mmCIF file of C-alpha atoms and ligand atoms in Angstrom:
data_model
loop_
_atom_site.group_PDB
_atom_site.id
_atom_site.type_symbol
_atom_site.label_atom_id
_atom_site.label_comp_id
_atom_site.label_asym_id
_atom_site.label_seq_id
_atom_site.Cartn_x
_atom_site.Cartn_y
_atom_site.Cartn_z
ATOM 1 C CA MET V 1 31.435 -1.900 63.415
ATOM 2 C CA SER V 2 31.632 -2.996 59.599
ATOM 3 C CA SER V 3 30.454 -0.728 57.244
ATOM 4 C CA TYR V 4 29.538 -3.800 54.573
ATOM 5 C CA PRO V 5 25.718 -4.218 54.190
ATOM 6 C CA THR V 6 23.919 -6.310 56.560
ATOM 7 C CA ALA V 7 20.516 -6.208 54.139
ATOM 8 C CA ARG V 8 21.565 -8.747 51.067
ATOM 9 C CA PRO V 9 19.153 -9.321 48.725
ATOM 10 C CA ARG V 10 22.063 -11.776 47.124
ATOM 11 C CA ARG V 11 21.695 -14.546 49.897
ATOM 12 C CA LEU V 12 18.496 -15.485 47.374
ATOM 13 C CA ARG V 13 20.224 -15.157 44.406
ATOM 14 C CA ARG V 14 22.929 -18.002 44.511
ATOM 15 C CA LEU V 15 21.419 -21.220 44.023
ATOM 16 C CA PRO V 16 18.885 -22.358 41.376
ATOM 17 C CA ALA V 17 16.305 -23.572 44.285
ATOM 18 C CA LEU V 18 16.562 -20.589 46.047
ATOM 19 C CA ARG V 19 16.071 -18.510 42.304
ATOM 20 C CA ARG V 20 13.324 -20.985 42.159
ATOM 21 C CA MET V 21 11.984 -20.847 45.694
ATOM 22 C CA VAL V 22 11.591 -16.401 45.534
ATOM 23 C CA ARG V 23 10.493 -16.341 41.736
ATOM 24 C CA GLU V 24 7.343 -13.968 41.827
ATOM 25 C CA THR V 25 5.572 -14.569 38.085
ATOM 26 C CA THR V 26 4.892 -17.593 36.580
ATOM 27 C CA LEU V 27 4.810 -18.768 33.465
ATOM 28 C CA SER V 28 3.413 -22.077 31.685
ATOM 29 C CA ALA V 29 0.940 -23.794 29.036
ATOM 30 C CA ASP V 30 -1.749 -22.859 30.399
ATOM 31 C CA ASN V 31 -0.981 -19.077 30.379
ATOM 32 C CA LEU V 32 -0.202 -18.769 26.508
ATOM 33 C CA ILE V 33 -2.502 -18.911 23.643
ATOM 34 C CA ALA V 34 -1.019 -19.500 20.267
ATOM 35 C CA PRO V 35 -2.365 -18.324 16.722
ATOM 36 C CA LEU V 36 -2.912 -20.382 13.604
ATOM 37 C CA PHE V 37 -2.982 -18.980 9.974
ATOM 38 C CA ILE V 38 -5.363 -21.013 7.845
ATOM 39 C CA ARG V 39 -5.580 -20.954 4.034
ATOM 40 C CA HIS V 40 -7.849 -23.588 1.724
ATOM 41 C CA GLY V 41 -6.351 -26.570 0.847
ATOM 42 C CA ARG V 42 -5.150 -30.588 1.482
ATOM 43 C CA GLU V 43 -1.660 -30.578 3.526
ATOM 44 C CA VAL V 44 -0.906 -27.459 2.332
ATOM 45 C CA VAL V 45 2.764 -25.979 4.478
ATOM 46 C CA ARG V 46 3.507 -22.192 3.384
ATOM 47 C CA PRO V 47 6.217 -20.480 5.419
ATOM 48 C CA ILE V 48 5.531 -16.769 6.070
ATOM 49 C CA GLY V 49 8.408 -15.340 5.251
ATOM 50 C CA SER V 50 8.369 -12.125 8.312
ATOM 51 C CA MET V 51 7.728 -14.319 10.492
ATOM 52 C CA PRO V 52 10.371 -17.518 10.545
ATOM 53 C CA GLY V 53 8.622 -20.211 12.431
ATOM 54 C CA HIS V 54 5.319 -19.737 11.047
ATOM 55 C CA SER V 55 2.956 -20.448 8.483
ATOM 56 C CA GLN V 56 -0.418 -20.682 6.205
ATOM 57 C CA LEU V 57 -2.100 -24.382 7.148
ATOM 58 C CA SER V 58 -4.824 -26.017 5.573
ATOM 59 C CA PRO V 59 -7.701 -27.136 8.168
ATOM 60 C CA ASP V 60 -6.051 -30.715 7.937
ATOM 61 C CA MET V 61 -2.765 -29.459 8.722
ATOM 62 C CA ALA V 62 -4.060 -27.103 11.296
ATOM 63 C CA ALA V 63 -5.677 -29.624 13.364
ATOM 64 C CA ARG V 64 -2.129 -31.625 13.389
ATOM 65 C CA GLU V 65 -0.628 -29.030 14.490
ATOM 66 C CA ALA V 66 -3.376 -28.633 17.315
ATOM 67 C CA GLU V 67 -3.097 -31.480 18.376
ATOM 68 C CA GLN V 68 0.755 -31.313 19.133
ATOM 69 C CA LEU V 69 -0.293 -27.865 20.861
ATOM 70 C CA ALA V 70 -2.382 -29.470 23.003
ATOM 71 C CA GLU V 71 -0.203 -32.510 23.831
ATOM 72 C CA LEU V 72 2.611 -30.274 25.050
ATOM 73 C CA GLY V 73 -0.972 -28.600 27.498
ATOM 74 C CA ILE V 74 -1.533 -25.422 25.562
ATOM 75 C CA PRO V 75 -5.273 -24.521 26.521
ATOM 76 C CA ALA V 76 -6.093 -22.696 23.019
ATOM 77 C CA VAL V 77 -5.360 -21.315 19.815
ATOM 78 C CA LEU V 78 -6.361 -18.353 17.938
ATOM 79 C CA LEU V 79 -7.547 -18.898 14.587
ATOM 80 C CA PHE V 80 -6.664 -16.556 10.927
ATOM 81 C CA GLY V 81 -8.142 -16.986 7.652
ATOM 82 C CA ILE V 82 -7.453 -16.687 4.407
ATOM 83 C CA PRO V 83 -10.117 -16.541 2.538
ATOM 84 C CA ALA V 84 -10.604 -17.877 -1.365
ATOM 85 C CA HIS V 85 -12.205 -15.010 -2.302
ATOM 86 C CA LYS V 86 -12.508 -11.320 -1.040
ATOM 87 C CA ASP V 87 -15.035 -8.692 -1.480
ATOM 88 C CA ALA V 88 -16.367 -5.209 -0.106
ATOM 89 C CA ILE V 89 -18.269 -7.101 2.460
ATOM 90 C CA GLY V 90 -16.178 -9.875 3.233
ATOM 91 C CA SER V 91 -18.609 -12.046 2.569
ATOM 92 C CA GLU V 92 -16.413 -15.264 3.394
ATOM 93 C CA ASN V 93 -16.567 -14.331 6.654
ATOM 94 C CA PHE V 94 -19.980 -15.181 7.154
ATOM 95 C CA ASP V 95 -20.248 -18.387 5.278
ATOM 96 C CA PRO V 96 -19.928 -21.414 6.849
ATOM 97 C CA GLN V 97 -18.091 -23.022 4.261
ATOM 98 C CA GLY V 98 -15.492 -20.166 4.730
ATOM 99 C CA ILE V 99 -12.665 -21.082 5.890
ATOM 100 C CA VAL V 100 -11.960 -20.351 9.496
ATOM 101 C CA PRO V 101 -15.541 -22.211 9.771
ATOM 102 C CA LEU V 102 -13.900 -25.399 7.714
ATOM 103 C CA ALA V 103 -10.878 -25.210 10.630
ATOM 104 C CA ILE V 104 -12.930 -25.367 13.458
ATOM 105 C CA GLN V 105 -14.150 -28.453 12.716
ATOM 106 C CA ALA V 106 -11.366 -29.658 12.054
ATOM 107 C CA ILE V 107 -9.748 -28.636 15.020
ATOM 108 C CA LYS V 108 -12.570 -29.742 17.042
ATOM 109 C CA ARG V 109 -12.686 -32.971 15.052
ATOM 110 C CA ALA V 110 -8.945 -33.873 15.593
ATOM 111 C CA VAL V 111 -8.916 -32.370 19.406
ATOM 112 C CA PRO V 112 -12.039 -31.793 21.234
ATOM 113 C CA GLU V 113 -10.610 -30.100 24.404
ATOM 114 C CA LEU V 114 -9.020 -27.521 22.974
ATOM 115 C CA VAL V 115 -10.004 -23.985 22.792
ATOM 116 C CA VAL V 116 -10.685 -22.292 19.656
ATOM 117 C CA ILE V 117 -10.803 -19.079 19.608
ATOM 118 C CA SER V 118 -11.705 -16.874 16.121
ATOM 119 C CA ASP V 119 -10.180 -13.842 15.361
ATOM 120 C CA MET V 120 -13.570 -12.143 14.694
ATOM 121 C CA CYS V 121 -12.681 -8.919 12.248
ATOM 122 C CA PHE V 122 -13.015 -8.371 8.378
ATOM 123 C CA CYS V 123 -9.483 -7.179 7.567
ATOM 124 C CA GLU V 124 -8.844 -10.348 5.760
ATOM 125 C CA TYR V 125 -11.708 -10.868 3.891
ATOM 126 C CA THR V 126 -12.289 -7.437 1.977
ATOM 127 C CA ASP V 127 -10.576 -5.919 -0.436
ATOM 128 C CA HIS V 128 -10.121 -3.139 0.612
ATOM 129 C CA GLY V 129 -8.347 -4.241 3.579
ATOM 130 C CA HIS V 130 -9.956 -2.699 5.920
ATOM 131 C CA CYS V 131 -11.829 -4.449 8.928
ATOM 132 C CA GLY V 132 -15.785 -3.310 7.861
ATOM 133 C CA VAL V 133 -17.900 -2.000 5.137
ATOM 134 C CA LEU V 134 -16.664 1.200 3.703
ATOM 135 C CA ASN V 135 -18.976 4.091 3.022
ATOM 136 C CA SER V 136 -18.084 4.824 -0.299
ATOM 137 C CA ARG V 137 -19.413 1.882 -2.079
ATOM 138 C CA HIS V 138 -22.622 0.800 -0.014
ATOM 139 C CA ALA V 139 -23.518 4.105 1.555
ATOM 140 C CA ASP V 140 -22.666 6.993 -0.944
ATOM 141 C CA ASN V 141 -24.777 9.340 1.209
ATOM 142 C CA TYR V 142 -22.090 9.244 3.875
ATOM 143 C CA VAL V 143 -19.342 9.774 1.728
ATOM 144 C CA GLU V 144 -19.803 13.879 1.258
ATOM 145 C CA GLN V 145 -19.787 13.940 5.758
ATOM 146 C CA LEU V 146 -17.242 11.402 6.721
ATOM 147 C CA GLY V 147 -14.829 11.149 3.538
ATOM 148 C CA GLU V 148 -14.551 8.405 0.839
ATOM 149 C CA GLY V 149 -13.673 5.231 2.695
ATOM 150 C CA TYR V 150 -15.003 5.803 6.410
ATOM 151 C CA LEU V 151 -15.205 1.995 8.007
ATOM 152 C CA LEU V 152 -19.019 2.643 8.653
ATOM 153 C CA ASN V 153 -19.290 1.313 12.139
ATOM 154 C CA ASP V 154 -23.526 0.194 12.367
ATOM 155 C CA GLU V 155 -23.104 -1.623 8.925
ATOM 156 C CA THR V 156 -19.908 -3.064 10.168
ATOM 157 C CA LEU V 157 -21.130 -4.356 13.610
ATOM 158 C CA ASP V 158 -24.409 -6.016 11.568
ATOM 159 C CA LEU V 159 -22.434 -8.473 9.800
ATOM 160 C CA LEU V 160 -20.068 -9.124 12.848
ATOM 161 C CA ALA V 161 -22.913 -10.544 14.860
ATOM 162 C CA LYS V 162 -24.026 -12.398 11.825
ATOM 163 C CA ALA V 163 -20.353 -14.135 11.233
ATOM 164 C CA SER V 164 -20.212 -14.505 15.235
ATOM 165 C CA VAL V 165 -23.173 -16.748 14.781
ATOM 166 C CA VAL V 166 -21.783 -18.758 11.814
ATOM 167 C CA HIS V 167 -18.804 -19.148 13.583
ATOM 168 C CA ALA V 168 -19.558 -20.148 16.754
ATOM 169 C CA GLN V 169 -22.074 -22.886 14.974
ATOM 170 C CA ALA V 170 -18.770 -24.180 13.020
ATOM 171 C CA GLY V 171 -17.688 -24.690 16.909
ATOM 172 C CA ALA V 172 -15.257 -22.309 18.017
ATOM 173 C CA ASP V 173 -15.423 -22.060 21.742
ATOM 174 C CA ILE V 174 -14.785 -18.372 22.169
ATOM 175 C CA ILE V 175 -15.274 -15.034 19.580
ATOM 176 C CA ALA V 176 -13.010 -12.285 19.874
ATOM 177 C CA PRO V 177 -13.939 -9.034 18.345
ATOM 178 C CA SER V 178 -10.333 -7.390 16.889
ATOM 179 C CA GLY V 179 -11.705 -4.636 15.051
ATOM 180 C CA MET V 180 -12.159 -1.246 18.085
ATOM 181 C CA ILE V 181 -15.532 -0.580 16.352
ATOM 182 C CA ASP V 182 -18.106 0.692 18.225
ATOM 183 C CA GLY V 183 -20.582 -1.477 20.388
ATOM 184 C CA MET V 184 -19.291 -4.829 19.161
ATOM 185 C CA ILE V 185 -19.504 -6.508 22.173
ATOM 186 C CA ALA V 186 -22.970 -5.948 23.137
ATOM 187 C CA THR V 187 -23.941 -6.102 19.577
ATOM 188 C CA ILE V 188 -22.042 -9.875 19.342
ATOM 189 C CA ARG V 189 -23.155 -10.792 22.562
ATOM 190 C CA HIS V 190 -26.896 -10.577 21.344
ATOM 191 C CA ALA V 191 -27.049 -11.938 18.305
ATOM 192 C CA LEU V 192 -24.537 -15.243 19.836
ATOM 193 C CA ASP V 193 -27.526 -15.438 23.027
ATOM 194 C CA ASP V 194 -30.510 -15.355 20.046
ATOM 195 C CA ALA V 195 -28.956 -17.841 17.855
ATOM 196 C CA GLY V 196 -28.948 -20.566 21.457
ATOM 197 C CA GLN V 197 -24.640 -19.936 21.383
ATOM 198 C CA GLN V 198 -25.087 -18.427 25.258
ATOM 199 C CA HIS V 199 -22.641 -20.527 26.139
ATOM 200 C CA THR V 200 -19.648 -19.045 23.777
ATOM 201 C CA VAL V 201 -17.583 -16.851 25.719
ATOM 202 C CA VAL V 202 -16.281 -13.292 24.190
ATOM 203 C CA MET V 203 -12.808 -11.938 24.259
ATOM 204 C CA SER V 204 -12.636 -8.463 23.210
ATOM 205 C CA TYR V 205 -9.798 -6.653 21.760
ATOM 206 C CA ALA V 206 -11.069 -3.736 24.143
ATOM 207 C CA ALA V 207 -7.483 -2.078 23.908
ATOM 208 C CA LYS V 208 -5.938 -2.254 20.924
ATOM 209 C CA TYR V 209 -3.418 0.174 18.758
ATOM 210 C CA SER V 210 -3.096 1.491 16.559
ATOM 211 C CA SER V 211 0.445 -0.192 15.816
ATOM 212 C CA GLY V 212 3.526 -0.298 13.539
ATOM 213 C CA PHE V 213 3.709 -3.822 15.443
ATOM 214 C CA TYR V 214 1.571 -5.411 13.043
ATOM 215 C CA GLY V 215 3.510 -5.145 10.112
ATOM 216 C CA PRO V 216 4.808 -8.734 9.913
ATOM 217 C CA PHE V 217 1.051 -10.023 9.716
ATOM 218 C CA ARG V 218 -0.574 -8.592 7.132
ATOM 219 C CA ASP V 219 2.086 -10.169 4.785
ATOM 220 C CA ALA V 220 0.840 -13.516 7.315
ATOM 221 C CA ALA V 221 -2.770 -13.259 7.292
ATOM 222 C CA GLU V 222 -2.435 -11.426 3.152
ATOM 223 C CA SER V 223 -4.822 -8.460 4.797
ATOM 224 C CA PRO V 224 -2.540 -4.672 4.522
ATOM 225 C CA PRO V 225 -5.364 -2.024 3.919
ATOM 226 C CA SER V 226 -4.892 -0.720 0.497
ATOM 227 C CA PHE V 227 -5.278 2.252 1.286
ATOM 228 C CA GLY V 228 -4.887 5.039 4.292
ATOM 229 C CA ASP V 229 -4.537 3.082 7.825
ATOM 230 C CA ARG V 230 -6.191 1.291 10.650
ATOM 231 C CA SER V 231 -6.155 5.032 12.776
ATOM 232 C CA GLN V 232 -9.984 6.146 12.272
ATOM 233 C CA TYR V 233 -10.890 2.720 14.997
ATOM 234 C CA GLN V 234 -7.521 2.184 16.039
ATOM 235 C CA MET V 235 -6.368 3.526 19.534
ATOM 236 C CA ASP V 236 -3.706 5.820 19.496
ATOM 237 C CA PRO V 237 -0.503 5.237 21.379
ATOM 238 C CA ALA V 238 -0.287 8.052 22.957
ATOM 239 C CA ASN V 239 -3.599 7.647 24.561
ATOM 240 C CA THR V 240 -4.245 5.687 27.926
ATOM 241 C CA ARG V 241 -7.028 7.315 29.210
ATOM 242 C CA GLU V 242 -8.879 6.267 25.935
ATOM 243 C CA ALA V 243 -7.645 3.003 26.562
ATOM 244 C CA LEU V 244 -9.042 2.782 29.640
ATOM 245 C CA LYS V 245 -12.682 3.802 28.888
ATOM 246 C CA GLU V 246 -12.352 1.695 25.732
ATOM 247 C CA VAL V 247 -12.002 -1.112 28.784
ATOM 248 C CA ALA V 248 -14.427 -0.410 30.621
ATOM 249 C CA LEU V 249 -17.176 0.066 27.993
ATOM 250 C CA ASP V 250 -16.666 -3.514 27.492
ATOM 251 C CA VAL V 251 -17.168 -4.603 30.266
ATOM 252 C CA ASP V 252 -20.611 -2.684 30.157
ATOM 253 C CA GLU V 253 -21.553 -4.200 27.006
ATOM 254 C CA GLY V 254 -20.655 -8.161 28.440
ATOM 255 C CA ALA V 255 -16.961 -8.930 27.818
ATOM 256 C CA ASP V 256 -15.968 -12.100 29.518
ATOM 257 C CA MET V 257 -12.264 -11.797 28.873
ATOM 258 C CA LEU V 258 -10.478 -8.335 27.350
ATOM 259 C CA MET V 259 -7.453 -8.305 26.176
ATOM 260 C CA VAL V 260 -4.602 -5.659 25.468
ATOM 261 C CA LYS V 261 -2.522 -4.772 22.302
ATOM 262 C CA PRO V 262 0.148 -5.194 21.519
ATOM 263 C CA ALA V 263 2.251 -5.842 24.632
ATOM 264 C CA LEU V 264 5.057 -4.834 25.378
ATOM 265 C CA ALA V 265 5.201 -1.357 23.784
ATOM 266 C CA TYR V 266 1.735 -1.339 26.309
ATOM 267 C CA LEU V 267 2.915 -2.803 29.744
ATOM 268 C CA ASP V 268 1.806 0.171 31.316
ATOM 269 C CA ILE V 269 -1.829 -0.382 29.952
ATOM 270 C CA ILE V 270 -2.012 -4.211 31.119
ATOM 271 C CA GLN V 271 -0.701 -3.424 34.980
ATOM 272 C CA GLN V 272 -3.659 -0.971 34.421
ATOM 273 C CA VAL V 273 -6.254 -2.681 32.908
ATOM 274 C CA LYS V 274 -5.619 -5.055 35.775
ATOM 275 C CA ALA V 275 -5.704 -3.573 38.004
ATOM 276 C CA ARG V 276 -9.035 -1.934 37.399
ATOM 277 C CA PHE V 277 -11.553 -4.547 36.213
ATOM 278 C CA ASP V 278 -12.266 -7.750 37.215
ATOM 279 C CA LEU V 279 -12.069 -10.060 34.502
ATOM 280 C CA PRO V 280 -9.752 -12.457 32.653
ATOM 281 C CA LEU V 281 -6.942 -10.450 31.150
ATOM 282 C CA ALA V 282 -5.265 -11.615 27.973
ATOM 283 C CA ALA V 283 -2.467 -9.235 26.332
ATOM 284 C CA TYR V 284 -1.504 -9.815 22.657
ATOM 285 C CA GLN V 285 2.613 -10.570 21.651
ATOM 286 C CA VAL V 286 2.312 -9.323 18.560
ATOM 287 C CA SER V 287 3.981 -10.278 15.110
ATOM 288 C CA GLY V 288 6.400 -7.173 15.654
ATOM 289 C CA GLU V 289 7.510 -8.267 18.665
ATOM 290 C CA TYR V 290 7.897 -11.685 17.662
ATOM 291 C CA SER V 291 9.609 -10.894 13.782
ATOM 292 C CA MET V 292 12.109 -7.664 15.363
ATOM 293 C CA VAL V 293 13.866 -10.403 18.115
ATOM 294 C CA LYS V 294 13.845 -13.487 15.132
ATOM 295 C CA ALA V 295 15.668 -10.750 13.051
ATOM 296 C CA ALA V 296 18.116 -9.795 15.518
ATOM 297 C CA ALA V 297 18.601 -13.402 16.367
ATOM 298 C CA ALA V 298 19.465 -14.740 12.936
ATOM 299 C CA ASN V 299 21.919 -11.572 13.102
ATOM 300 C CA GLY V 300 23.756 -13.302 15.988
ATOM 301 C CA TRP V 301 22.639 -10.000 17.951
ATOM 302 C CA LEU V 302 20.037 -11.232 20.864
ATOM 303 C CA ASP V 303 19.094 -15.488 22.655
ATOM 304 C CA GLU V 304 16.135 -15.876 20.928
ATOM 305 C CA ARG V 305 15.427 -18.030 23.810
ATOM 306 C CA ARG V 306 16.322 -15.550 26.540
ATOM 307 C CA VAL V 307 14.935 -12.997 24.925
ATOM 308 C CA ALA V 308 11.648 -14.291 24.208
ATOM 309 C CA LEU V 309 11.149 -15.642 27.225
ATOM 310 C CA GLU V 310 12.575 -12.439 29.404
ATOM 311 C CA THR V 311 9.595 -10.788 27.337
ATOM 312 C CA LEU V 312 6.650 -13.223 27.724
ATOM 313 C CA TYR V 313 7.301 -12.922 32.295
ATOM 314 C CA SER V 314 7.237 -9.167 31.647
ATOM 315 C CA ILE V 315 4.074 -9.481 30.813
ATOM 316 C CA ARG V 316 2.539 -11.438 32.835
ATOM 317 C CA ARG V 317 4.474 -9.287 35.130
ATOM 318 C CA ALA V 318 2.306 -6.834 34.033
ATOM 319 C CA GLY V 319 -0.257 -8.502 35.063
ATOM 320 C CA ALA V 320 -1.786 -10.682 31.515
ATOM 321 C CA ASP V 321 -3.147 -13.614 32.987
ATOM 322 C CA MET V 322 -3.253 -15.087 29.050
ATOM 323 C CA ILE V 323 -0.691 -14.055 26.524
ATOM 324 C CA ILE V 324 -1.086 -15.059 22.497
ATOM 325 C CA SER V 325 2.662 -15.391 21.574
ATOM 326 C CA TYR V 326 3.689 -16.681 18.502
ATOM 327 C CA TRP V 327 6.607 -17.940 20.401
ATOM 328 C CA ALA V 328 3.696 -20.002 22.274
ATOM 329 C CA LYS V 329 5.097 -23.793 21.030
ATOM 330 C CA ASP V 330 8.845 -22.681 21.790
ATOM 331 C CA ALA V 331 8.114 -21.481 24.956
ATOM 332 C CA VAL V 332 6.355 -24.499 26.308
ATOM 333 C CA LYS V 333 9.358 -26.056 25.774
ATOM 334 C CA TRP V 334 12.094 -24.510 26.429
ATOM 335 C CA LEU V 335 10.039 -23.544 29.996
ATOM 336 C CA LYS V 336 10.239 -28.026 30.430
HETATM 337 C C1 PBG P 1 -7.369 -8.358 12.300
HETATM 338 C C2 PBG P 1 -5.965 -8.399 13.514
HETATM 339 C C3 PBG P 1 -4.548 -8.151 13.468
HETATM 340 C C4 PBG P 1 -3.610 -8.000 14.018
HETATM 341 C C5 PBG P 1 -4.999 -9.407 14.638
HETATM 342 N N1 PBG P 1 -6.270 -8.941 14.278
HETATM 343 C C6 PBG P 1 -3.647 -7.048 11.761
HETATM 344 C C7 PBG P 1 -4.304 -4.990 12.480
HETATM 345 O O1 PBG P 1 -5.094 -5.273 13.249
HETATM 346 O O2 PBG P 1 -3.873 -4.386 11.482
HETATM 347 C C8 PBG P 1 -2.578 -8.460 14.426
HETATM 348 C C9 PBG P 1 -1.807 -9.598 14.433
HETATM 349 C C10 PBG P 1 -0.645 -9.716 14.609
HETATM 350 O O3 PBG P 1 -0.114 -8.203 14.047
HETATM 351 O O4 PBG P 1 0.677 -9.752 15.439
HETATM 352 N N2 PBG P 1 -7.811 -6.685 12.368
#
């Protein structure tokens, strides 16, 4: 009797069509969300040095980009704003004439069918670059207990509620709070409901880690913290149990969709959240995940297309229904 194997998985890999028939994970435009960075002005296209292929766009140019994305079948965009003015409490975030409300209106006018998601956070809008109100300027009474520069949770919630209503009234379909502020989901849900925005979806950045992979984004959104880092509100990369707790709280508070961020270094978290919770799950393939491949590809060390699609499949395999990715547009073209 021959000692050659009878089980031969390779049989199913011989032909491209056979491989397609047994492919277990799908990836299509339906799964992708494209982030856009918006700044004031007209006909502005300002390349982002740390993220080749991406630019800060004025609302008119963002609307044009949105048309192309919709044409490719991408269902949604995620907006980040670069304000004209920054201050201690990030006032432009709740100004109806602020940069994101203007962009939402321009995009909705151009492509009404495209889902517009507003990233709801204060770090782009505050002069100190943190994701909310700090004790030093607005509540000196906490300084002694909490140390200077501590991010005040409940004061920040009030502002998140206000800004979320403004963005929803401008036409945002989804509000996506990304600040890891305790209670942000319930607060935003109630504020939206009270304002007659019961139909507005809340997508929670439920498990967001304090990550070095956000490096290029802070250049793109002009939002680096002026002191310290975000580890007093974003999660410790060493923790899993805590992520599941964060997600459970957001589910209880009424989140419609969940998110894990970043993606590639947290595939285990995506998998566990998917297994335990019955809500649509997004993963954010963040700026550093994009830029490190871009940089290696520019040196001829990696094949960008191959590696980008491989990472996107890995995120889908882990269980993400949706992937926010700077490769959204390229990926759809590559998959055609
Ligand atoms: C705002 C926010 C950040 C990102 C998304 N929303 C920056 C941060 O938390 O420091 C990062 C996205 C990326 O790196 O692509 N809080």
